[in-house]
mmCIF file of C-alpha atoms in Angstrom:
data_model
loop_
_atom_site.group_PDB
_atom_site.id
_atom_site.type_symbol
_atom_site.label_atom_id
_atom_site.label_comp_id
_atom_site.label_asym_id
_atom_site.label_seq_id
_atom_site.Cartn_x
_atom_site.Cartn_y
_atom_site.Cartn_z
ATOM 1 C CA MET A 1 -0.030 0.210 -0.181
ATOM 2 C CA ILE A 2 1.421 3.333 -1.336
ATOM 3 C CA ASP A 3 1.247 5.585 1.824
ATOM 4 C CA VAL A 4 0.540 9.595 1.339
ATOM 5 C CA ARG A 5 2.835 10.812 3.465
ATOM 6 C CA GLN A 6 6.188 9.375 1.469
ATOM 7 C CA LEU A 7 4.062 10.408 -1.836
ATOM 8 C CA ARG A 8 4.387 13.744 -0.384
ATOM 9 C CA THR A 9 8.179 13.386 0.216
ATOM 10 C CA LEU A 10 8.797 11.821 -3.116
ATOM 11 C CA ARG A 11 6.757 15.000 -4.877
ATOM 12 C CA ALA A 12 8.978 17.694 -2.412
ATOM 13 C CA LEU A 13 12.375 15.681 -3.594
ATOM 14 C CA ALA A 14 11.109 16.113 -7.325
ATOM 15 C CA ASP A 15 10.458 19.839 -6.372
ATOM 16 C CA HIS A 16 13.472 20.885 -4.757
ATOM 17 C CA GLY A 17 15.919 18.720 -6.390
ATOM 18 C CA THR A 18 18.101 17.216 -3.177
ATOM 19 C CA VAL A 19 17.285 15.596 -0.129
ATOM 20 C CA SER A 20 18.464 17.831 1.914
ATOM 21 C CA ALA A 21 16.430 20.964 0.468
ATOM 22 C CA ALA A 22 13.363 18.487 0.458
ATOM 23 C CA ALA A 23 14.121 17.968 4.348
ATOM 24 C CA GLU A 24 13.823 21.198 5.019
ATOM 25 C CA ALA A 25 11.395 21.731 3.352
ATOM 26 C CA LEU A 26 9.259 19.138 5.045
ATOM 27 C CA TYR A 27 10.630 19.983 7.998
ATOM 28 C CA LEU A 28 12.205 16.769 8.248
ATOM 29 C CA THR A 29 15.813 15.527 8.620
ATOM 30 C CA PRO A 30 17.610 14.157 5.784
ATOM 31 C CA SER A 31 17.735 10.670 6.659
ATOM 32 C CA ALA A 32 13.985 10.363 7.394
ATOM 33 C CA VAL A 33 13.322 11.533 3.811
ATOM 34 C CA SER A 34 15.761 8.865 2.466
ATOM 35 C CA GLN A 35 13.998 6.178 5.247
ATOM 36 C CA GLN A 36 10.918 7.241 4.198
ATOM 37 C CA LEU A 37 11.712 7.188 0.076
ATOM 38 C CA ALA A 38 13.112 3.643 0.883
ATOM 39 C CA VAL A 39 10.246 2.633 2.192
ATOM 40 C CA LEU A 40 8.152 3.703 -0.884
ATOM 41 C CA SER A 41 10.252 2.068 -3.155
ATOM 42 C CA LYS A 42 10.163 -1.306 -1.368
ATOM 43 C CA SER A 43 5.995 -0.879 -1.371
ATOM 44 C CA THR A 44 5.671 -0.106 -4.838
ATOM 45 C CA GLY A 45 8.521 -2.463 -6.022
ATOM 46 C CA CYS A 46 10.216 -0.081 -8.572
ATOM 47 C CA GLU A 47 13.515 1.607 -7.811
ATOM 48 C CA LEU A 48 12.789 4.948 -7.628
ATOM 49 C CA LEU A 49 16.121 7.035 -7.345
ATOM 50 C CA GLU A 50 19.317 6.894 -9.114
ATOM 51 C CA ARG A 51 22.543 8.292 -7.727
ATOM 52 C CA ARG A 52 25.027 10.470 -10.076
ATOM 53 C CA GLY A 53 27.984 11.447 -7.746
ATOM 54 C CA ARG A 54 26.718 12.766 -4.861
ATOM 55 C CA ASN A 55 23.268 13.638 -5.981
ATOM 56 C CA VAL A 56 20.218 11.116 -6.484
ATOM 57 C CA VAL A 57 17.514 11.823 -9.699
ATOM 58 C CA LEU A 58 14.380 10.682 -9.820
ATOM 59 C CA THR A 59 13.490 7.323 -12.430
ATOM 60 C CA GLU A 60 11.033 7.181 -14.470
ATOM 61 C CA ALA A 61 9.285 5.122 -12.062
ATOM 62 C CA ALA A 62 9.799 7.908 -9.638
ATOM 63 C CA ARG A 63 8.179 10.565 -12.139
ATOM 64 C CA VAL A 64 5.491 8.207 -13.017
ATOM 65 C CA LEU A 65 4.689 7.791 -9.232
ATOM 66 C CA VAL A 66 4.923 12.090 -8.885
ATOM 67 C CA GLY A 67 2.226 12.829 -12.024
ATOM 68 C CA HIS A 68 -0.403 10.464 -10.178
ATOM 69 C CA ALA A 69 0.888 11.887 -6.283
ATOM 70 C CA ASP A 70 -0.485 15.313 -8.002
ATOM 71 C CA ALA A 71 -3.712 13.797 -8.858
ATOM 72 C CA VAL A 72 -4.187 11.923 -5.373
ATOM 73 C CA PHE A 73 -3.335 15.491 -3.476
ATOM 74 C CA ALA A 74 -6.120 17.548 -6.024
ATOM 75 C CA GLN A 75 -8.387 14.358 -5.095
ATOM 76 C CA LEU A 76 -7.898 14.458 -1.345
ATOM 77 C CA GLU A 77 -8.465 18.596 -1.272
ATOM 78 C CA ARG A 78 -11.843 17.859 -3.085
ATOM 79 C CA ALA A 79 -12.392 15.737 0.021
ATOM 80 C CA GLN A 80 -11.813 17.864 2.675
ATOM 81 C CA SER A 81 -13.699 20.764 0.543
ATOM 82 C CA GLU A 82 -16.784 18.287 0.809
ATOM 83 C CA LEU A 83 -16.244 17.613 4.149
ATOM 84 C CA ARG A 84 -16.237 21.576 5.194
ATOM 85 C CA ALA A 85 -18.928 21.817 2.876
ATOM 86 C CA ILE A 86 -20.931 18.821 4.846
ATOM 87 C CA SER A 87 -20.369 19.353 8.211
ATOM 88 C CA PRO A 88 -19.046 23.675 9.019
ATOM 89 C CA ALA A 89 -16.374 24.054 11.504
ATOM 90 C CA PRO A 90 -14.110 26.998 12.658
ATOM 91 C CA MET A 91 -11.364 27.081 10.300
ATOM 92 C CA THR A 92 -7.840 29.287 10.045
ATOM 93 C CA VAL A 93 -7.645 31.421 6.855
ATOM 94 C CA ARG A 94 -4.135 31.203 5.702
ATOM 95 C CA ILE A 95 -3.404 33.783 3.521
ATOM 96 C CA ALA A 96 -0.810 35.376 1.546
ATOM 97 C CA GLY A 97 -0.120 38.787 -0.700
ATOM 98 C CA PHE A 98 1.833 41.134 -2.063
ATOM 99 C CA PRO A 99 1.743 44.901 -0.228
ATOM 100 C CA THR A 100 -0.902 46.611 -1.981
ATOM 101 C CA ALA A 101 -3.013 43.523 -2.117
ATOM 102 C CA ILE A 102 -3.243 43.207 1.174
ATOM 103 C CA MET A 103 -4.211 47.052 2.019
ATOM 104 C CA ALA A 104 -6.610 46.981 -0.707
ATOM 105 C CA VAL A 105 -8.117 43.440 -0.492
ATOM 106 C CA ILE A 106 -6.935 41.074 1.490
ATOM 107 C CA ALA A 107 -7.410 43.326 4.565
ATOM 108 C CA PRO A 108 -10.784 44.361 4.135
ATOM 109 C CA ALA A 109 -11.879 41.092 2.818
ATOM 110 C CA MET A 110 -10.670 39.146 5.513
ATOM 111 C CA LYS A 111 -12.542 41.680 8.374
ATOM 112 C CA VAL A 112 -15.832 41.115 6.573
ATOM 113 C CA LEU A 113 -14.564 37.000 7.556
ATOM 114 C CA ARG A 114 -14.046 37.654 10.671
ATOM 115 C CA ASP A 115 -16.972 39.488 11.313
ATOM 116 C CA ALA A 116 -19.140 37.063 10.144
ATOM 117 C CA HIS A 117 -17.301 34.249 11.723
ATOM 118 C CA PRO A 118 -15.744 35.512 14.764
ATOM 119 C CA GLU A 119 -14.636 31.736 15.778
ATOM 120 C CA TRP A 120 -12.414 31.502 12.823
ATOM 121 C CA GLY A 121 -8.369 32.419 12.863
ATOM 122 C CA PHE A 122 -6.922 34.096 10.482
ATOM 123 C CA GLU A 123 -2.939 34.296 9.207
ATOM 124 C CA ILE A 124 -2.192 36.944 6.999
ATOM 125 C CA ALA A 125 1.433 36.947 5.199
ATOM 126 C CA ASP A 126 3.222 39.868 3.406
ATOM 127 C CA THR A 127 4.760 37.628 0.604
ATOM 128 C CA GLU A 128 6.192 37.490 -2.899
ATOM 129 C CA SER A 129 4.206 36.559 -5.591
ATOM 130 C CA GLU A 130 6.723 33.649 -6.442
ATOM 131 C CA ASP A 131 7.231 32.807 -2.630
ATOM 132 C CA SER A 132 3.224 32.741 -1.982
ATOM 133 C CA VAL A 133 2.682 29.727 -4.843
ATOM 134 C CA ALA A 134 5.772 27.694 -3.609
ATOM 135 C CA HIS A 135 4.149 27.956 0.246
ATOM 136 C CA LEU A 136 0.779 26.962 -1.697
ATOM 137 C CA ILE A 137 2.340 24.266 -3.047
ATOM 138 C CA ASP A 138 3.817 22.850 0.311
ATOM 139 C CA GLY A 139 0.774 23.688 2.425
ATOM 140 C CA SER A 140 1.963 25.990 5.055
ATOM 141 C CA ILE A 141 -0.911 28.430 3.556
ATOM 142 C CA ASP A 142 -4.216 28.072 1.459
ATOM 143 C CA VAL A 143 -5.000 30.971 -0.030
ATOM 144 C CA ALA A 144 -2.576 33.639 -1.946
ATOM 145 C CA VAL A 145 -3.445 36.681 -4.151
ATOM 146 C CA VAL A 146 -0.468 37.077 -6.656
ATOM 147 C CA MET A 147 0.383 39.043 -9.779
ATOM 148 C CA ALA A 148 0.733 37.919 -13.264
ATOM 149 C CA ALA A 149 4.307 38.605 -14.247
ATOM 150 C CA PRO A 150 6.750 36.772 -16.700
ATOM 151 C CA ASN A 151 9.395 34.425 -15.863
ATOM 152 C CA ARG A 152 6.672 32.938 -12.900
ATOM 153 C CA PRO A 153 6.699 29.091 -13.800
ATOM 154 C CA LEU A 154 4.868 28.298 -10.788
ATOM 155 C CA LEU A 155 1.607 30.276 -11.827
ATOM 156 C CA GLY A 156 1.333 27.218 -14.437
ATOM 157 C CA ASP A 157 2.051 24.359 -12.059
ATOM 158 C CA PRO A 158 -1.297 21.790 -12.276
ATOM 159 C CA ARG A 159 -1.097 21.458 -8.519
ATOM 160 C CA ILE A 160 -2.431 25.266 -8.896
ATOM 161 C CA ARG A 161 -5.665 26.552 -9.572
ATOM 162 C CA ILE A 162 -5.967 30.489 -10.537
ATOM 163 C CA LEU A 163 -8.799 32.864 -10.932
ATOM 164 C CA PRO A 164 -9.068 36.035 -12.001
ATOM 165 C CA LEU A 165 -9.139 39.065 -9.455
ATOM 166 C CA LEU A 166 -8.435 42.700 -10.951
ATOM 167 C CA GLU A 167 -6.611 44.623 -13.570
ATOM 168 C CA GLU A 168 -5.081 47.942 -12.498
ATOM 169 C CA VAL A 169 -4.360 50.432 -15.215
ATOM 170 C CA TYR A 170 -0.732 51.952 -15.228
ATOM 171 C CA HIS A 171 0.285 55.821 -15.088
ATOM 172 C CA ALA A 172 3.552 57.421 -15.439
ATOM 173 C CA ALA A 173 4.897 58.750 -12.423
ATOM 174 C CA VAL A 174 7.425 61.972 -13.012
ATOM 175 C CA PRO A 175 8.717 64.578 -11.506
ATOM 176 C CA ALA A 176 6.737 68.035 -11.439
ATOM 177 C CA GLY A 177 9.201 69.597 -13.141
ATOM 178 C CA HIS A 178 9.541 67.033 -15.530
ATOM 179 C CA ARG A 179 9.331 68.360 -19.438
ATOM 180 C CA LEU A 180 5.999 65.662 -19.688
ATOM 181 C CA ALA A 181 4.193 66.407 -16.436
ATOM 182 C CA GLY A 182 2.027 68.804 -17.982
ATOM 183 C CA ALA A 183 0.809 66.598 -20.852
ATOM 184 C CA GLU A 184 -2.358 64.795 -21.011
ATOM 185 C CA GLN A 185 -1.297 61.834 -21.674
ATOM 186 C CA ILE A 186 1.877 60.505 -22.546
ATOM 187 C CA SER A 187 3.130 57.242 -24.438
ATOM 188 C CA LEU A 188 5.504 54.854 -23.423
ATOM 189 C CA THR A 189 7.940 55.292 -25.873
ATOM 190 C CA ASP A 190 8.535 59.153 -24.197
ATOM 191 C CA LEU A 191 10.150 57.387 -21.552
ATOM 192 C CA VAL A 192 12.768 55.617 -23.303
ATOM 193 C CA GLU A 193 15.486 58.004 -22.210
ATOM 194 C CA GLU A 194 14.578 58.294 -18.711
ATOM 195 C CA PRO A 195 16.443 56.807 -15.787
ATOM 196 C CA PHE A 196 13.535 54.445 -14.000
ATOM 197 C CA VAL A 197 12.978 53.567 -10.326
ATOM 198 C CA LEU A 198 12.145 49.960 -10.286
ATOM 199 C CA ALA A 199 11.850 47.256 -7.759
ATOM 200 C CA ALA A 200 14.672 44.698 -7.205
ATOM 201 C CA GLU A 201 15.174 42.420 -9.887
ATOM 202 C CA GLY A 202 13.431 39.397 -9.297
ATOM 203 C CA LEU A 203 10.091 40.599 -7.675
ATOM 204 C CA SER A 204 7.248 40.529 -9.847
ATOM 205 C CA CYS A 205 6.707 44.364 -10.031
ATOM 206 C CA HIS A 206 10.051 44.713 -11.393
ATOM 207 C CA ASP A 207 9.223 42.114 -14.023
ATOM 208 C CA GLN A 208 6.239 43.735 -15.077
ATOM 209 C CA VAL A 209 7.373 46.921 -15.697
ATOM 210 C CA THR A 210 10.516 45.826 -17.448
ATOM 211 C CA ALA A 211 7.975 43.584 -19.951
ATOM 212 C CA ILE A 212 5.394 46.658 -20.739
ATOM 213 C CA CYS A 213 8.656 48.515 -21.639
ATOM 214 C CA ALA A 214 10.144 45.659 -23.535
ATOM 215 C CA ASP A 215 6.328 45.250 -25.555
ATOM 216 C CA ALA A 216 7.267 49.059 -26.152
ATOM 217 C CA GLY A 217 10.492 48.547 -27.950
ATOM 218 C CA TYR A 218 12.808 49.127 -25.081
ATOM 219 C CA GLN A 219 14.698 48.380 -22.192
ATOM 220 C CA PRO A 220 14.175 50.645 -19.016
ATOM 221 C CA ARG A 221 17.448 51.848 -17.695
ATOM 222 C CA GLY A 222 17.179 51.449 -13.605
ATOM 223 C CA ARG A 223 19.514 53.713 -12.286
ATOM 224 C CA TYR A 224 17.383 53.750 -8.659
ATOM 225 C CA ARG A 225 16.464 50.664 -6.690
ATOM 226 C CA ALA A 226 12.715 50.587 -4.781
ATOM 227 C CA THR A 227 10.565 48.300 -3.829
ATOM 228 C CA ASP A 228 8.016 49.954 -1.860
ATOM 229 C CA PHE A 229 6.136 52.430 -3.954
ATOM 230 C CA SER A 230 6.649 54.947 -1.174
ATOM 231 C CA ALA A 231 9.638 55.382 -1.523
ATOM 232 C CA ALA A 232 10.045 55.381 -4.940
ATOM 233 C CA LEU A 233 7.748 58.341 -4.970
ATOM 234 C CA ALA A 234 9.841 59.854 -2.861
ATOM 235 C CA LEU A 235 12.700 59.589 -4.992
ATOM 236 C CA ILE A 236 10.804 60.706 -7.954
ATOM 237 C CA ALA A 237 9.695 63.598 -6.105
ATOM 238 C CA ASN A 238 13.395 64.374 -5.496
ATOM 239 C CA GLY A 239 14.222 64.242 -9.178
ATOM 240 C CA PHE A 240 15.415 60.852 -9.497
ATOM 241 C CA GLY A 241 13.627 59.424 -12.054
ATOM 242 C CA VAL A 242 10.522 58.136 -13.463
ATOM 243 C CA THR A 243 8.232 55.118 -13.212
ATOM 244 C CA LEU A 244 5.556 53.380 -14.152
ATOM 245 C CA LEU A 245 2.590 53.271 -11.103
ATOM 246 C CA PRO A 246 -0.488 50.486 -10.890
ATOM 247 C CA THR A 247 -3.694 52.472 -9.689
ATOM 248 C CA LEU A 248 -3.208 50.278 -6.204
ATOM 249 C CA GLY A 249 0.520 51.891 -6.037
ATOM 250 C CA VAL A 250 -1.091 55.573 -5.947
ATOM 251 C CA PRO A 251 -1.669 56.871 -2.492
ATOM 252 C CA PRO A 252 -4.187 58.683 -1.556
ATOM 253 C CA GLN A 253 -2.443 62.094 -1.748
ATOM 254 C CA VAL A 254 -0.108 62.401 -4.394
ATOM 255 C CA PRO A 255 3.439 63.286 -2.534
ATOM 256 C CA GLU A 256 4.291 66.936 -3.618
ATOM 257 C CA GLY A 257 6.823 66.895 -6.557
ATOM 258 C CA VAL A 258 5.485 63.954 -8.379
ATOM 259 C CA VAL A 259 2.734 64.380 -11.215
ATOM 260 C CA LEU A 260 0.972 61.332 -12.754
ATOM 261 C CA VAL A 261 0.212 61.006 -16.245
ATOM 262 C CA PRO A 262 -2.215 58.725 -18.175
ATOM 263 C CA LEU A 263 -0.891 56.281 -20.614
ATOM 264 C CA LYS A 264 -2.155 56.812 -24.068
ATOM 265 C CA GLU A 265 -1.752 52.907 -24.469
ATOM 266 C CA ASP A 266 -4.783 50.820 -23.270
ATOM 267 C CA TRP A 267 -3.317 47.727 -22.673
ATOM 268 C CA PRO A 268 -0.248 47.778 -19.961
ATOM 269 C CA ARG A 269 -2.560 46.263 -17.384
ATOM 270 C CA ARG A 270 -1.483 44.537 -13.861
ATOM 271 C CA VAL A 271 -3.097 41.221 -13.235
ATOM 272 C CA SER A 272 -3.868 40.454 -9.665
ATOM 273 C CA LEU A 273 -5.369 36.789 -9.415
ATOM 274 C CA ILE A 274 -6.477 34.120 -6.580
ATOM 275 C CA ALA A 275 -4.283 30.789 -6.312
ATOM 276 C CA VAL A 276 -5.245 27.588 -4.434
ATOM 277 C CA ARG A 277 -4.597 24.813 -4.842
ATOM 278 C CA THR A 278 -5.850 22.111 -7.434
ATOM 279 C CA GLY A 279 -8.832 20.747 -5.348
ATOM 280 C CA ALA A 280 -9.523 22.864 -3.050
ATOM 281 C CA GLU A 281 -12.551 25.433 -2.386
ATOM 282 C CA TYR A 282 -13.091 28.019 -0.282
ATOM 283 C CA PRO A 283 -16.264 29.468 -1.481
ATOM 284 C CA GLU A 284 -16.671 32.277 1.309
ATOM 285 C CA VAL A 285 -12.928 33.366 1.199
ATOM 286 C CA LEU A 286 -12.846 33.404 -2.364
ATOM 287 C CA ALA A 287 -16.307 35.554 -2.436
ATOM 288 C CA ALA A 288 -14.764 38.042 -0.067
ATOM 289 C CA LEU A 289 -12.005 38.578 -2.079
ATOM 290 C CA THR A 290 -14.011 39.167 -5.094
ATOM 291 C CA ALA A 291 -16.072 41.649 -3.347
ATOM 292 C CA ALA A 292 -13.274 43.685 -2.141
ATOM 293 C CA ALA A 293 -11.691 43.825 -5.524
ATOM 294 C CA ALA A 294 -14.918 44.753 -6.826
ATOM 295 C CA LYS A 295 -15.072 47.893 -5.098
ATOM 296 C CA LEU A 296 -11.758 49.435 -6.569
ATOM 297 C CA VAL A 297 -11.017 51.358 -9.507
ATOM 298 C CA ARG A 298 -10.188 49.364 -12.443
#
């Protein structure tokens, strides 16, 4: 009989590549991981690992088993969802999102749920989108609000189900004395020669802005780094570059010295998504998030 816990261990090894990394993800010792995989190999009658130097790789049989493991985990999620629907009980909502999503969507949505279900618990984490998806996969959170961005392979992982949430337009943020500050609209190509304030490389905000500029035919010159929108606007207010700012990144009061100029192009959008594990259903959570997002200007 195949043990589900051993399947999770095999899946973790497939995800993380080494026994030590899988052990860290599962909060186990490397020896415990090795022992579980040995038992799984014996119970299936198949060699699951092949040693190559100091490392191990999955055999063809292991890769087949991993595919079935994903189907098993999705079915278990469906079973848990059906049981919650039949016999509702106090639950803990474990949710993650990027900062502006927490401020504008997650926090108000969770307040609605807390008011409706004072017996529920809530765990909310400020997490970069790709990390949120990884935490979904390893089971440490149950729902994530993530940003669609290039080079985010986990968003296409079959273990994750993606639902639309919100689309925001971008504005150009320029210093008040900038040559484009008085324009009614500007084109992305008007910013070709400008120094940009960008988030750190590897973050979704950075990848989105660089992808938007790439679609317009150029690579933005990232002279200045500021992941927080308030810090970026402070740099711009003092004459250090320009940036593209999504709707949720615009503060209630734009700092003195910053002008937001609409873009002529209608297509640059920041897309936010809800991510859950395949098979999982959290209807009240998803409804609260969707309702909170519907109140925002798109």
